[in-house]
Coordinates of C-alpha atoms and ligand atoms in Angstrom, one line a residue:
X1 CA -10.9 9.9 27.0
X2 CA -13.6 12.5 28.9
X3 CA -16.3 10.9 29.7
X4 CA -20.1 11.9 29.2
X5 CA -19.0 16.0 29.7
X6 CA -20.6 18.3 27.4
X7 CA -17.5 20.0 26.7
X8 CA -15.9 20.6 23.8
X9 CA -13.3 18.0 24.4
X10 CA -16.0 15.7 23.8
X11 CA -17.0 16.8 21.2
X12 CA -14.1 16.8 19.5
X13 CA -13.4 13.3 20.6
X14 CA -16.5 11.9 19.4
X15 CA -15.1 13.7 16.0
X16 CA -11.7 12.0 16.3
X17 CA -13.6 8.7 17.0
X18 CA -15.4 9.3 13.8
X19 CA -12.2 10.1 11.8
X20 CA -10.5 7.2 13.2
X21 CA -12.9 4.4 12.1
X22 CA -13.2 6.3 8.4
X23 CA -9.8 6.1 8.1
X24 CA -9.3 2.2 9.3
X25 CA -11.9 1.6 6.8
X26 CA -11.2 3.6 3.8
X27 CA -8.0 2.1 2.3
X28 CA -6.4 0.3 -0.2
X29 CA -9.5 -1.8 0.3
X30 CA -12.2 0.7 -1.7
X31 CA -9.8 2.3 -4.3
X32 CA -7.4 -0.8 -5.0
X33 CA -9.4 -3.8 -4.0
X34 CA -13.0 -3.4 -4.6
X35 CA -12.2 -2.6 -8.5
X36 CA -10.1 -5.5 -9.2
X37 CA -12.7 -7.8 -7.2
X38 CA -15.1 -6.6 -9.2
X39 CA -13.5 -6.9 -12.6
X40 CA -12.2 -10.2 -11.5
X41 CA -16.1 -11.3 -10.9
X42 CA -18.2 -9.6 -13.8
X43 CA -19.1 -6.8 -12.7
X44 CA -22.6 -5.6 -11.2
X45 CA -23.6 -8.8 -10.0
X46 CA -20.5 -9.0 -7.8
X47 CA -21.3 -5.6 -7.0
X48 CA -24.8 -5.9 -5.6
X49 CA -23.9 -9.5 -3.6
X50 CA -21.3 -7.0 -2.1
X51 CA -24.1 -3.9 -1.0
X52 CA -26.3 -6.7 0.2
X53 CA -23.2 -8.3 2.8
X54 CA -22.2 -4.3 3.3
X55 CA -26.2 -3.6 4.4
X56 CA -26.9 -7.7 6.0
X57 CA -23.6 -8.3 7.8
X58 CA -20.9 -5.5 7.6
X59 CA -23.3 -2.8 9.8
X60 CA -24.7 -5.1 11.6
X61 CA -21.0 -6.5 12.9
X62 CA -19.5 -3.0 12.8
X63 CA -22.6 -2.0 15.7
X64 CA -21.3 -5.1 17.5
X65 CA -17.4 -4.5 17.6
X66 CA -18.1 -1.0 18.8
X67 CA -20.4 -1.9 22.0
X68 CA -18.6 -5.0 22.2
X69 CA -15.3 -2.7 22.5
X70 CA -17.3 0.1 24.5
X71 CA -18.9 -2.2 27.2
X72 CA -15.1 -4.4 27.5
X73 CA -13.2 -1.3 28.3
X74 CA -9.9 -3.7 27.1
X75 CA -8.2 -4.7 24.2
X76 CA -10.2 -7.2 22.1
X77 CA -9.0 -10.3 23.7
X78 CA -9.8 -9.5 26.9
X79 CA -12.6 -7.4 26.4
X80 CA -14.3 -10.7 24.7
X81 CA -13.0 -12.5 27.8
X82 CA -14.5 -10.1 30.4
X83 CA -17.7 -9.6 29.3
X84 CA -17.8 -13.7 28.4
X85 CA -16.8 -14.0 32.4
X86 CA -19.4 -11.6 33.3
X87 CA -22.1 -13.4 31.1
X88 CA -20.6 -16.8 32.9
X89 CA -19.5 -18.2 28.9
X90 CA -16.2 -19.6 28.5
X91 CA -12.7 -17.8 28.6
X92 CA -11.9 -19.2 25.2
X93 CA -14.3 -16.1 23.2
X94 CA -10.8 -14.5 24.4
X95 CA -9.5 -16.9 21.3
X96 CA -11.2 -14.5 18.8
X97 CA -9.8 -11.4 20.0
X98 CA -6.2 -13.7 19.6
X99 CA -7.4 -14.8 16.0
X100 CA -7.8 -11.2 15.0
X101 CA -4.0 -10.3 15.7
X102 CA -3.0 -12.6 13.6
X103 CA -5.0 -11.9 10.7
X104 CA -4.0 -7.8 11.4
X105 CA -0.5 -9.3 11.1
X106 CA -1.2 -11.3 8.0
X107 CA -3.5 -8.7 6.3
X108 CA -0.3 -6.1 6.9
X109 CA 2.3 -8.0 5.7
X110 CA 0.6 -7.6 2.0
X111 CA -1.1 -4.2 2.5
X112 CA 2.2 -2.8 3.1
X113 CA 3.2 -4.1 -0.3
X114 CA 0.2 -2.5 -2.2
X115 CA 1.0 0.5 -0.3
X116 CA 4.8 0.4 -1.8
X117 CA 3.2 0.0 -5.4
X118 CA 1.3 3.6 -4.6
X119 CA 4.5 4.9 -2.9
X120 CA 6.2 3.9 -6.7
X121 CA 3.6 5.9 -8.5
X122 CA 3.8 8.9 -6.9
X123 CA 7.2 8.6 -8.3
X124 CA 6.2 8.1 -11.9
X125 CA 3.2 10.9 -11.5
X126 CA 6.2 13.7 -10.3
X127 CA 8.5 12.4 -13.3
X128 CA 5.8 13.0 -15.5
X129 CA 5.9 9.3 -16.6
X130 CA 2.1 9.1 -17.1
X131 CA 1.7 11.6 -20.0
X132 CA 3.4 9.0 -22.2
X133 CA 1.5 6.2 -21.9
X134 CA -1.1 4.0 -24.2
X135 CA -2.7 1.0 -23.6
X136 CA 0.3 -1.4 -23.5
X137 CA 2.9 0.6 -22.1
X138 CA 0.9 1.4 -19.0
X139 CA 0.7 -2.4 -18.4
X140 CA 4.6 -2.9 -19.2
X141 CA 5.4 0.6 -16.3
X142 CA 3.5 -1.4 -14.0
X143 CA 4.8 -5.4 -14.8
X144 CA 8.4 -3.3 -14.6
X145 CA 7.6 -2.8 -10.8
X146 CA 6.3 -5.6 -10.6
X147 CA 9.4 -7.9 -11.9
X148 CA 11.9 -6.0 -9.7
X149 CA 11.6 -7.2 -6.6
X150 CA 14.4 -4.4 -4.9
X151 CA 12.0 -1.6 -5.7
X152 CA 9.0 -3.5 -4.6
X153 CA 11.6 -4.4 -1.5
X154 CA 12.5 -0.6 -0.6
X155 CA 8.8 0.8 -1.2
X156 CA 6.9 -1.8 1.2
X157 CA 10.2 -1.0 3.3
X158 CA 9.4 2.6 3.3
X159 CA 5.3 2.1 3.4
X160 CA 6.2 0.4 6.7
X161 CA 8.6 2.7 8.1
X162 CA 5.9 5.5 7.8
X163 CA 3.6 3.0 9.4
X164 CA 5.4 2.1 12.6
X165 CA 6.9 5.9 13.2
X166 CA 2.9 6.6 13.5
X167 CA 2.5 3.7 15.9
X168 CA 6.0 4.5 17.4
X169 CA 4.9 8.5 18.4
X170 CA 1.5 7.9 19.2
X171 CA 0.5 10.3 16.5
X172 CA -1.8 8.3 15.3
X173 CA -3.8 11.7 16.8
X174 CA -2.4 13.9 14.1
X175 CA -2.2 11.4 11.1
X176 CA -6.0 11.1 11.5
X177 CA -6.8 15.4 12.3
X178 CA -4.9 15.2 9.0
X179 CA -7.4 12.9 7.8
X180 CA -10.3 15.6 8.3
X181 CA -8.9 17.3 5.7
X182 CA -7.6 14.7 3.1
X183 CA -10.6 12.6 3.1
X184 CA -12.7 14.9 1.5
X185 CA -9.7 15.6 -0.6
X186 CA -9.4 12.5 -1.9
X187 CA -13.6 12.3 -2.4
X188 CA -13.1 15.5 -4.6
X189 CA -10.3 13.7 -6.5
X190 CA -12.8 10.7 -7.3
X191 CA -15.5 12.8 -8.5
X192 CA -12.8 15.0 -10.9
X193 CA -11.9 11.2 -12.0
X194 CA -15.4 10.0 -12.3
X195 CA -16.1 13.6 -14.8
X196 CA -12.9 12.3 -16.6
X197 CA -14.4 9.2 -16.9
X198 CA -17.8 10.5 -18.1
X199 CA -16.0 12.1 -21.2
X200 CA -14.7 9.0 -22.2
X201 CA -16.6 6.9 -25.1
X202 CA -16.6 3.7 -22.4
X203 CA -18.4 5.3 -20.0
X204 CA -21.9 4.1 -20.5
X205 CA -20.3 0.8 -20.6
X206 CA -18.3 0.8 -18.3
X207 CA -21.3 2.2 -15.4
X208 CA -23.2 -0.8 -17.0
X209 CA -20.4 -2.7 -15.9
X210 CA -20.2 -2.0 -12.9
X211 CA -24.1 -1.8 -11.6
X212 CA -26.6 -4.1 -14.2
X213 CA -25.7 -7.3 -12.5
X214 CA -25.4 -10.5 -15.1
X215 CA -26.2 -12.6 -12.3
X216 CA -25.1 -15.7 -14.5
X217 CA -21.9 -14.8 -13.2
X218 CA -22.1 -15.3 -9.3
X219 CA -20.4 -18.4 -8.5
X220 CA -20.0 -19.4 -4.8
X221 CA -17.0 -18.5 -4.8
X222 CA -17.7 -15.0 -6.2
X223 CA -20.3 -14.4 -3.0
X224 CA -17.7 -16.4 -0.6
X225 CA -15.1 -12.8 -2.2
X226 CA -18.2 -10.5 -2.0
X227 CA -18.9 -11.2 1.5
X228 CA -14.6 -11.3 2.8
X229 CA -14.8 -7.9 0.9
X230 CA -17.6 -6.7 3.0
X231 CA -15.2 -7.7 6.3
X232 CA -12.3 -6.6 4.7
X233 CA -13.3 -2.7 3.5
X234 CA -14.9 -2.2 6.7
X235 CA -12.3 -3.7 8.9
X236 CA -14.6 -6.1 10.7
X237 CA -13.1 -9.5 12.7
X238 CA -10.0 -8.2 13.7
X239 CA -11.0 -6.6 16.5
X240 CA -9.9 -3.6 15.6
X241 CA -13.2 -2.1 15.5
X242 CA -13.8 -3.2 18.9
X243 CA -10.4 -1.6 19.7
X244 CA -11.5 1.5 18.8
X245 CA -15.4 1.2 20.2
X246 CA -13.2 0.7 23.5
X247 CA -12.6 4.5 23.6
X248 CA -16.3 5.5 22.7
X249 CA -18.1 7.5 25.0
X250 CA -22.2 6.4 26.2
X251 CA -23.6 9.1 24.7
X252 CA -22.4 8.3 21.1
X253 CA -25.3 6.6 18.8
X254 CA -23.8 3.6 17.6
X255 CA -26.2 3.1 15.1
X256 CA -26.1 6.5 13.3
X257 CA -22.1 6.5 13.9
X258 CA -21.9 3.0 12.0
X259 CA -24.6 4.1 9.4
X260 CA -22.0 7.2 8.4
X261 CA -18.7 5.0 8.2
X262 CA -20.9 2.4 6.3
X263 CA -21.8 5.2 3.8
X264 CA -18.7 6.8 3.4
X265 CA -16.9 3.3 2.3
X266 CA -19.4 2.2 0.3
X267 CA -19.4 5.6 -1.5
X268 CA -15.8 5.4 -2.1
X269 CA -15.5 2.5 -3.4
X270 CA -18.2 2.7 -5.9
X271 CA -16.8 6.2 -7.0
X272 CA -13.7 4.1 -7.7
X273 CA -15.4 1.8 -10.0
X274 CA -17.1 4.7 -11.6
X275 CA -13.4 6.3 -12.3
X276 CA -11.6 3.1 -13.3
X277 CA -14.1 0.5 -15.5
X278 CA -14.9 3.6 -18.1
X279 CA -11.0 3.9 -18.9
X280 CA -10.9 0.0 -18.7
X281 CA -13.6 -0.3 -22.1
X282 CA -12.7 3.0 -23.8
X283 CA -8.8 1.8 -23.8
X284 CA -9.9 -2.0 -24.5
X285 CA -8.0 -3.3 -21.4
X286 CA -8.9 -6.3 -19.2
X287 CA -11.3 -5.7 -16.3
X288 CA -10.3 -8.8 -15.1
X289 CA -6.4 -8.3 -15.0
X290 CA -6.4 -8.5 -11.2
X291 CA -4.3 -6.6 -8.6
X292 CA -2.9 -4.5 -11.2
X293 CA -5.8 -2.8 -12.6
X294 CA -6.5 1.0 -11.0
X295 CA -2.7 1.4 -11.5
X296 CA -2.8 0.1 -15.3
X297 CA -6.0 2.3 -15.9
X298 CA -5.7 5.5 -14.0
X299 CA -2.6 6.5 -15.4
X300 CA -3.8 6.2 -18.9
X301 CA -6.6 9.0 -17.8
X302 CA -3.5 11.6 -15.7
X303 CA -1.9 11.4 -19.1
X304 CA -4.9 12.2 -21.1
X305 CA -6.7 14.9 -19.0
X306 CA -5.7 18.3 -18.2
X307 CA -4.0 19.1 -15.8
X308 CA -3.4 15.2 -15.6
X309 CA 0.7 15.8 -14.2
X310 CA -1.1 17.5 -11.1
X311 CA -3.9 15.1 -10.7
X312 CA -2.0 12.3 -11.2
X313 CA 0.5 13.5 -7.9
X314 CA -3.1 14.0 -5.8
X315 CA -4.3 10.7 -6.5
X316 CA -1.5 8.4 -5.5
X317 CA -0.3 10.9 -2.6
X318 CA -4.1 10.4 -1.2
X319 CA -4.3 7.0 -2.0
X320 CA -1.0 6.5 0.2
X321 CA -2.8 8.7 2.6
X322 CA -6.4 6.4 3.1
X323 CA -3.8 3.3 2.8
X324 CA -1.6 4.7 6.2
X325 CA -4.8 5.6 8.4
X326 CA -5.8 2.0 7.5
X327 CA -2.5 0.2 8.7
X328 CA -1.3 2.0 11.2
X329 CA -4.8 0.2 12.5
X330 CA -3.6 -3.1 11.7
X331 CA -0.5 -2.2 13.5
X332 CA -1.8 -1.1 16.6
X333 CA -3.4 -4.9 17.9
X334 CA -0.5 -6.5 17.3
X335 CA 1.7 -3.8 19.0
X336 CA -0.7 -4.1 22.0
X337 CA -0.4 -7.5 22.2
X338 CA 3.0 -7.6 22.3
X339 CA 3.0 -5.2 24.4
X340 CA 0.8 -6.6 27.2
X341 CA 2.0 -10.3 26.8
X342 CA 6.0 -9.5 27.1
X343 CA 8.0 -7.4 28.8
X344 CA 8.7 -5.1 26.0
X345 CA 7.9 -1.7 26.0
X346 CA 5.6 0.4 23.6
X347 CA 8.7 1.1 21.4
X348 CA 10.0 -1.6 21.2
X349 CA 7.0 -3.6 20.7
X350 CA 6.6 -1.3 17.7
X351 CA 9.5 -2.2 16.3
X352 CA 9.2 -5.6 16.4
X353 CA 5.7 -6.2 15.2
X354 CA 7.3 -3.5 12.4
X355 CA 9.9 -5.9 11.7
X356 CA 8.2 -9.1 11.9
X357 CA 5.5 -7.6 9.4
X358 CA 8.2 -6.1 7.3
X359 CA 9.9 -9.9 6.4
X360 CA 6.4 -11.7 6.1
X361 CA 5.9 -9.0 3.4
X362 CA 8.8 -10.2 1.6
X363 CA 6.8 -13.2 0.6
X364 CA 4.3 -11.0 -1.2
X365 CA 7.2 -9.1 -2.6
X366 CA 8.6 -12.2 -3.9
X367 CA 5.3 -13.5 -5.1
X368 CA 4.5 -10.9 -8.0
X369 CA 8.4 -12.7 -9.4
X370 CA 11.1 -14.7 -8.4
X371 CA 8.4 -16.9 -6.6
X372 CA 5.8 -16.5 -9.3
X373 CA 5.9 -20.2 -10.1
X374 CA 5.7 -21.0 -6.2
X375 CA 2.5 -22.6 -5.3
X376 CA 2.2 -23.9 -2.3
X377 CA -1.1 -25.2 -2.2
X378 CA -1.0 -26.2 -5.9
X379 CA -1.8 -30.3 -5.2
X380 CA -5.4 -29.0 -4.2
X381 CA -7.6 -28.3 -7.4
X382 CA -9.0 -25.0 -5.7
X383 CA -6.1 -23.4 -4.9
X384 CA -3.5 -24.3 -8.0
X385 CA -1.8 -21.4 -9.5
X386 CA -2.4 -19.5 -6.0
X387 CA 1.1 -17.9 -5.3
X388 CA 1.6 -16.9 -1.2
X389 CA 0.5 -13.6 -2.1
X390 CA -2.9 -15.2 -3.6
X391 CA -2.8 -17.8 -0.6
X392 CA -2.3 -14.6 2.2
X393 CA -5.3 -13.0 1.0
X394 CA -7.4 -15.9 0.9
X395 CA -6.6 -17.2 4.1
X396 CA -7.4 -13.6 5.7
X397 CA -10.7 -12.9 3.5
X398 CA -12.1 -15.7 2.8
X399 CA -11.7 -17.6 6.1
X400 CA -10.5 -15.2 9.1
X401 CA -12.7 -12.5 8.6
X402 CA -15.6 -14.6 8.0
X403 CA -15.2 -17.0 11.1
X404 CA -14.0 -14.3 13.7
X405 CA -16.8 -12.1 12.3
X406 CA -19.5 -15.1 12.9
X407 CA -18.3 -15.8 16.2
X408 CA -18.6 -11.4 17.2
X409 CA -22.3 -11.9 15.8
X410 CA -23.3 -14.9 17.3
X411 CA -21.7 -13.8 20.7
X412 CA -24.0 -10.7 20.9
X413 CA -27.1 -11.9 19.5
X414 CA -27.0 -15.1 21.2
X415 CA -25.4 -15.3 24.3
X416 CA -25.9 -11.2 25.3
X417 CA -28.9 -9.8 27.1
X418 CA -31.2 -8.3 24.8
X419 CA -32.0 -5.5 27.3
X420 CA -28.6 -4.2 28.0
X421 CA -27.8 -4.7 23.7
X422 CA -31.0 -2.2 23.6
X423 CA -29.7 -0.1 26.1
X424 CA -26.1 0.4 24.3
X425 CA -27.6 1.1 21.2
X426 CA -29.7 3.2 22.5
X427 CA -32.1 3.6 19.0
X428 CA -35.6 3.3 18.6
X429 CA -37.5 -0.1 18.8
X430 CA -38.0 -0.3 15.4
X431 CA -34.7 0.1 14.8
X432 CA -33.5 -2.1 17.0
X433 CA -35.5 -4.8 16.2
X434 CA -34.4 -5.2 13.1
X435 CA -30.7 -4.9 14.3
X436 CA -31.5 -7.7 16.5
X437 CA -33.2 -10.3 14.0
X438 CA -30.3 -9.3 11.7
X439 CA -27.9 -9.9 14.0
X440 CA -29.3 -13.3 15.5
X441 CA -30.4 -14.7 12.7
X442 CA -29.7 -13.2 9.0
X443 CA -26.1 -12.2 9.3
X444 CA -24.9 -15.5 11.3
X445 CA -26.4 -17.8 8.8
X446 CA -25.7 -15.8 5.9
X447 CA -21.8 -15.9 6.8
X448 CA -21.7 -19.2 7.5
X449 CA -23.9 -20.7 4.5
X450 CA -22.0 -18.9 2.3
X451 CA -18.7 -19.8 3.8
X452 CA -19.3 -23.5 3.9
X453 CA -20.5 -23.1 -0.1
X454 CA -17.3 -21.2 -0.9
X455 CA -15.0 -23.6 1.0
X456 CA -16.7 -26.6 -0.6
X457 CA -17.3 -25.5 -4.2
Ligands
LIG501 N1 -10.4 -1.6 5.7 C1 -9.1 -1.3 5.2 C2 -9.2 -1.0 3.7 O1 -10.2 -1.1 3.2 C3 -8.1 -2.3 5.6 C4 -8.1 -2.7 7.0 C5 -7.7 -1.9 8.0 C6 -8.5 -3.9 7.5 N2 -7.9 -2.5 9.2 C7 -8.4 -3.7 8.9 C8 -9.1 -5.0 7.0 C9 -8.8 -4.8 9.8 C10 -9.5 -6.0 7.9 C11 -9.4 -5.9 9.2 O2 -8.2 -0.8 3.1

């Protein structure tokens, strides 16, 4: 990477920077996730306990990972572990940047899955299966998938092939170029939806859904899913953010760069809600049916709309698109890793962390039906009728996110020098005053009261 010249290869590397943190963060995590989570929760109030963690923790973190990443020059781990040595703190902040790889490995195992489902409807949008449907028979295409595990088997099989070729070539370059293009793509897509929606007779409901907040419905469990959501959609406390900020130049604002990415996800996702919970109400479907719902709703809209067959092939082909940006970025720490701590070389590193990933992921694919019934936390109260699938996302969410995200927080705002923070961020006082109080003292207790009330409630 050039440093600090005012050519044009900077430029376009402070572009590719850009694109690359857009498309970690825009996933399955905005289109797929953020819905169901909401439904799942009630709605609005969900929703603005989620804007408030975006706006309290997620920027203030994401501006952390990146001069965290910029100033340790290294992978996490030892980018944590060098500037803790310079600082004179213990070696074991290295332990955070280890934490992350394994959540990246986790959190893959299952993404790939969803990614599979997406691969399967692009399938059924080319067949034209969508103009068919009604209300129950969208729900049967998708239990269908759902109860066949070799088709769930050979689409998160094929999701991950795409995903370690990428890693494999060190294209990641060209996935992401591609990116420039089907980004906006795919934001055109959601407003088309979001008009779609707006002809529908659920739509007022369905926008009241999603933003009046019935705060009756915030448990602590909801904010404890709220807040991993903020983590997860902006891919915070894996270190993967801090990968990336390890290839950002000193002249980059931080601040603005992490104000842009915030905005983008945040707009995506809500566009997504906007498209989905009107088709929900006007079709009399369950907002809360879980995992399942954009691909139990959206279908029913392709088959309705004009021009639905086309559509319909956009949306799941860009949906597959944000989802591959996003995990070839979970791939990448763990292929490092592997790559650094053995004697293996990149190619083989890939292919191993591939593999490895590839038969965790067969517990999720096993989950959704021959292990249905399996619950293997099911003697606790709290977690009964969790399958691994459930227990995966939980355990990456709701607990590593959180705590590796706490521990990047309270590292810069409590054990960094304020001066040289003010100097990477490089924004005015005002601005960075705020950043600082947030960091130091709002976002670290925020995380961890409302991760002790979610783990205890
Ligand atoms: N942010 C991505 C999404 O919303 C998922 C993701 C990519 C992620 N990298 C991550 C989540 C790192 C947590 C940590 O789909």
């Amino acid at each position: 990477m050039p440093q600090k010249s005012h050519t044009h290869a900077q430029w376009s590397s402070r572009l590719a920077f850009l694109l690359a943190a857009v498309g970690s963060s825009v996933g399955l995590g905005n289109i797929w996730k953020f819905p169901y989570m909401t439904g799942e929760s009630g709605g609005g109030a969900f929703v603005v306990v989620y804007l408030i963690c975006i706006a309290l923790v997620g920027l203030p973190i994401l501006m952390s990972e990146w001069l965290l990443g910029r100033l340790g020059q290294k992978n996490p781990m030892s980018s944590m572990q060098k500037i803790a040595g310079r600082m004179k703190r213990s070696q074991s902040w290295g332990l955070v940047g280890l934490a992350g790889i394994l959540g990246a490995y986790l959190i893959l195992s299952f993404y790939s899955v969803i990614g599979g489902w997406a691969l399967a409807y692009i399938k059924y949008a080319v067949t034209d299966t969508f103009s068919t449907l009604d209300g129950d028979s969208v729900g049967s295409l998708f239990g269908n998938l759902l109860g066949d595990p070799s088709t769930l088997l050979l689409w998160h099989s094929v999701f991950m092939i795409m995903t370690v070729g990428v890693v494999i070539g060190g294209v990641a370059g060209g996935l992401e170029r591609a990116a420039k293009t089907l980004m906006p793509a795919l934001v055109v897509l959601l407003v088309v939806m979001v008009g779609y929606a707006a002809t529908t007779d659920g739509f007022a409901e369905g926008v009241r859904y999603l933003l009046l907040p019935d705060f009756s419905k915030l448990t602590a469990q909801t904010i404890l899913a709220a807040m991993g959501h903020a983590f997860f959609t902006l891919s915070l406390g894996m270190g993967i953010m801090m990968a990336y900020g390890s290839y950002l130049s000193d002249d980059v604002n931080i601040g603005r760069t992490a104000v842009i990415v915030v905005f983008m996800d945040t707009i995506i996702a809500l566009m997504a809600g906007m498209a989905i919970f009107p088709i929900v109400f006007s079709n009399g479907l369950d907002a809360g049916a879980g995992p399942g719902l954009i691909f139990q709703t959206l279908p029913l809209a392709f088959g309705h709309m004009s021009g639905g067959w086309l559509f319909g092939i956009l949306f799941f082909v860009l949906l597959v698109f944000a989802a591959w940006t996003s995990s070839i970025s979970l791939l990448e720490p763990v292929v490092e890793w592997l790559e650094e701590k053995t004697s293996m070389n990149r190619k083989g590193a890939t292919i191993a962390a591939g593999l490895a990933t590839w038969a965790l992921g067969l517990a999720t694919v096993l989950s959704f039906n021959v292990w249905s019934d399996i619950h293997p936390l099911g003697i606790f109260d709290k977690f009964s009728g969790m399958t691994i699938f459930d227990l995966l996302d939980y355990a990456t969410s709701k607990v590593m996110l959180p705590l590796t995200g706490l521990a990047t927080i309270i590292f810069v705002g409590w054990f960094m020098q304020r001066d040289e923070l003010k100097s990477q961020l490089n924004v005015s006082s005002g601005a960075f005053s705020l950043w600082y109080v947030t960091s130091r003292f709002v976002a670290p207790i925020g995380v961890a009261v409302v991760f002790v009330f979610g783990l205890i409630n």
